[in-house]
Amino acid sequence: GFMYYGFRPYVSVAERRRKAENVAKKMNKQGKKVTPIRINGRTIAKTFWGKSWCDHLESFSDYENRLPRGRTYVRNGSVIHLSIDKGKIEALVQGSSLYKVKIDISSVESKKWQQILNDCSGQIDSVIELLQGKLSSGVMKTITDNKKGLFPQPKEISLGCSCPDWADMCKHVAAVLYGVGARLDEEPELLFKLRHADHLDLINKATLKVPNKRNAKTNVIADQDLSNLFGIEIDPGKALKNGATKKSKRKTP
């Protein structure tokens, strides 16, 4: 492989960025919707969720040496498309050519997920708080725990890239892994989707509280807020089982 590298033309950052933008534009014109990773400034992930994902990856000795190769790539806008679905991350990265990255992630073991749910039981008043990363305790620690949480372990991650680099983690894959952190900043619920875990289970568990003296209304989350947050329609009766969600008989104007 080394000879091959000797002949590869060096592509400047500006040139690569220009190329990436052009490819993205062209693909959008062809009707292939691309969702690029755009990072302003040097910080890749800014929220609790994104940072925790990056910290988690950097905690593995196998990864920490090779991950930095992807930082400049992701900052430069080279990840022109990144999608997260159940068990897989797919991306397009503009290097000296356009490369396809596919990362397979196994689903969370049901025993582990049940344990997470049990640990989170009755821990929060509001899922809004949970997803905004405002909780310093319980739920956040549980979900982002390096061993017991929802982030995958190296053995649950399978890396693939169409580039000629023989290493498992080339800079394109590393850029995509960091890109996931940036995406979790915007859509933390994708972590649940990635691991085949239903975040509504968590909502039910975490918001199910023992009755206390405070007004029951404090535990109710506006259905609208939830729908906006998750981008899904939520049946208020199903989403929260604390009884307080049932519609009152009074007609709202």
Coordinates of C-alpha atoms in Angstrom, one line a residue, residues 22-222:
N22 CA -19.9 20.8 -5.1
V23 CA -20.5 17.1 -4.7
A24 CA -23.2 17.8 -2.1
K25 CA -24.9 20.4 -4.4
K26 CA -24.8 18.0 -7.3
M27 CA -26.3 15.1 -5.3
N28 CA -29.1 17.3 -4.0
K29 CA -29.9 18.3 -7.6
Q30 CA -30.1 14.7 -8.5
G31 CA -32.7 14.2 -5.7
K32 CA -30.3 12.3 -3.4
K33 CA -30.9 14.2 -0.2
V34 CA -27.6 14.7 1.7
T35 CA -27.3 15.7 5.3
P36 CA -23.8 17.1 5.8
I37 CA -22.0 17.7 9.1
R38 CA -21.2 21.4 9.5
I39 CA -19.1 22.5 12.4
N40 CA -18.5 26.1 13.3
G41 CA -15.3 26.7 15.0
R42 CA -13.1 24.0 16.5
T43 CA -15.4 22.3 18.9
I44 CA -16.9 19.2 17.3
A45 CA -19.6 18.5 19.8
K46 CA -21.1 21.1 22.1
T47 CA -23.9 19.4 24.1
F48 CA -23.7 16.8 26.8
W49 CA -24.8 14.1 24.4
G50 CA -22.3 14.9 21.6
K51 CA -19.5 15.4 24.0
S52 CA -20.2 12.1 25.9
W53 CA -20.2 10.2 22.6
C54 CA -16.8 11.6 21.7
D55 CA -15.4 11.1 25.2
H56 CA -16.7 7.5 25.0
L57 CA -14.9 6.8 21.7
E58 CA -11.7 8.4 23.0
S59 CA -11.7 6.2 26.1
F60 CA -10.8 3.1 24.0
S61 CA -7.1 2.6 23.6
D62 CA -7.5 1.2 20.1
Y63 CA -9.4 4.2 19.1
E64 CA -7.7 7.1 20.8
N65 CA -4.5 6.9 18.6
R66 CA -6.4 6.8 15.3
L67 CA -9.4 9.0 16.0
P68 CA -7.5 12.4 15.8
R69 CA -7.0 11.7 12.1
G70 CA -10.6 12.4 11.5
R71 CA -10.9 15.7 13.4
T72 CA -9.6 18.0 10.7
Y73 CA -11.7 16.2 8.2
V74 CA -15.0 16.6 10.1
R75 CA -14.2 20.2 10.9
N76 CA -13.4 21.0 7.2
G77 CA -16.9 19.9 6.0
S78 CA -15.5 16.7 4.4
V79 CA -18.4 14.6 5.8
I80 CA -20.9 15.6 3.1
H81 CA -23.6 13.1 4.2
L82 CA -24.2 11.3 7.4
S83 CA -27.3 9.3 8.3
I84 CA -28.0 7.3 11.5
D85 CA -30.5 4.4 11.4
K86 CA -31.2 1.3 13.4
G87 CA -27.9 -0.4 13.8
K88 CA -26.0 1.5 11.1
I89 CA -24.3 4.8 10.3
E90 CA -23.8 5.6 6.7
A91 CA -21.8 8.5 5.3
L92 CA -20.0 10.0 2.3
V93 CA -16.7 11.6 2.9
Q94 CA -14.8 13.7 0.5
G95 CA -11.1 12.8 0.6
S96 CA -8.9 12.7 -2.5
S97 CA -12.0 10.9 -3.9
L98 CA -15.5 10.5 -2.6
Y99 CA -15.6 7.6 -0.1
K100 CA -18.5 5.6 1.3
V101 CA -18.3 4.8 5.0
K102 CA -20.6 2.3 6.6
I103 CA -20.4 1.5 10.3
D104 CA -22.5 -1.3 11.8
I105 CA -23.5 -1.1 15.4
S106 CA -25.1 -4.1 17.1
S107 CA -28.4 -3.5 19.1
V108 CA -28.2 -3.1 22.8
E109 CA -28.5 -6.3 24.7
S110 CA -32.1 -6.5 26.1
K111 CA -30.7 -7.3 29.6
K112 CA -28.6 -4.2 29.5
W113 CA -31.5 -2.0 28.3
Q114 CA -33.8 -3.4 31.0
Q115 CA -31.1 -2.5 33.5
I116 CA -30.9 1.0 32.1
L117 CA -34.7 1.4 32.3
N118 CA -34.7 0.1 35.9
D119 CA -31.9 2.5 36.9
C120 CA -33.7 5.4 35.4
S121 CA -37.1 4.6 36.9
G122 CA -38.8 7.7 38.4
Q123 CA -35.6 9.8 38.1
I124 CA -36.8 12.8 36.2
D125 CA -39.7 15.2 35.9
S126 CA -39.3 16.0 32.3
V127 CA -38.0 14.4 29.2
I128 CA -37.3 17.8 27.9
E129 CA -34.7 18.2 30.7
L130 CA -33.3 14.8 29.8
L131 CA -32.7 15.5 26.2
Q132 CA -31.4 19.0 26.8
G133 CA -28.7 17.4 28.9
K134 CA -29.7 19.4 32.0
L135 CA -29.5 16.6 34.4
S136 CA -26.3 16.2 36.2
S137 CA -27.4 13.0 37.9
G138 CA -29.2 9.7 37.5
V139 CA -30.5 9.3 34.0
M140 CA -27.7 11.1 32.1
K141 CA -25.0 9.2 34.0
T142 CA -26.8 5.9 33.4
I143 CA -27.3 6.3 29.7
T144 CA -23.8 7.6 29.0
D145 CA -22.0 5.3 31.4
N146 CA -19.0 3.8 29.5
K147 CA -19.7 0.2 30.4
K148 CA -23.3 0.0 31.4
G149 CA -24.8 2.7 29.2
L150 CA -26.2 2.9 25.7
F151 CA -23.0 3.8 23.9
P152 CA -21.6 0.8 22.0
Q153 CA -18.4 -1.1 23.0
P154 CA -15.6 -1.6 20.4
K155 CA -16.7 -5.3 19.8
E156 CA -20.2 -4.0 18.9
I157 CA -18.8 -1.6 16.3
S158 CA -17.9 -2.8 12.8
L159 CA -16.1 -0.2 10.6
G160 CA -15.9 0.0 6.9
C161 CA -14.7 2.5 4.2
S162 CA -14.3 2.2 0.5
C163 CA -10.9 4.0 0.5
P164 CA -7.7 2.0 -0.1
D165 CA -6.3 2.5 3.4
W166 CA -5.8 -0.9 5.0
A167 CA -6.4 0.3 8.6
D168 CA -9.8 -0.5 10.1
M169 CA -10.0 3.1 11.2
C170 CA -9.0 5.3 8.4
K171 CA -9.4 9.1 8.7
H172 CA -12.7 8.9 6.8
V173 CA -14.2 6.5 9.4
A174 CA -12.8 8.6 12.2
A175 CA -14.3 11.7 10.7
V176 CA -17.7 10.0 10.6
L177 CA -17.5 8.8 14.2
Y178 CA -16.9 12.4 15.3
G179 CA -19.7 13.5 13.0
V180 CA -22.0 11.3 15.0
G181 CA -21.2 13.3 18.1
A182 CA -22.1 16.5 16.2
R183 CA -25.3 15.0 15.0
L184 CA -26.3 13.9 18.5
D185 CA -26.0 17.5 19.5
E186 CA -29.0 18.2 17.4
E187 CA -30.9 14.9 17.7
P188 CA -30.0 13.0 20.8
E189 CA -32.8 10.5 20.2
L190 CA -30.8 9.0 17.3
L191 CA -28.6 7.3 19.9
F192 CA -31.7 5.2 20.9
K193 CA -32.5 4.5 17.3
L194 CA -29.0 3.4 16.6
R195 CA -29.0 0.9 19.4
H196 CA -32.6 -0.4 18.6
A197 CA -33.8 1.0 21.9
D198 CA -37.2 2.6 22.2
H199 CA -36.9 6.0 23.9
L200 CA -40.6 5.9 24.7
D201 CA -39.8 3.1 27.1
L202 CA -37.4 5.4 28.8
I203 CA -39.9 8.2 28.9
N204 CA -42.4 6.0 30.6
K205 CA -39.9 4.7 33.1
A206 CA -38.2 8.0 33.9
T207 CA -41.4 10.0 34.2
L208 CA -43.3 7.4 36.2
K209 CA -43.1 8.9 39.6
V210 CA -44.2 8.0 43.0
P211 CA -47.1 10.4 43.9
N212 CA -45.8 13.2 46.0
K213 CA -47.3 16.3 47.6
R214 CA -46.6 18.5 44.7
N215 CA -49.2 19.2 42.1
A216 CA -49.4 16.3 39.7
K217 CA -49.3 18.7 36.8
T218 CA -45.6 19.2 37.3
N219 CA -45.0 15.7 35.9
V220 CA -46.9 16.2 32.7
I221 CA -44.9 17.1 29.6
A222 CA -46.7 19.0 26.9

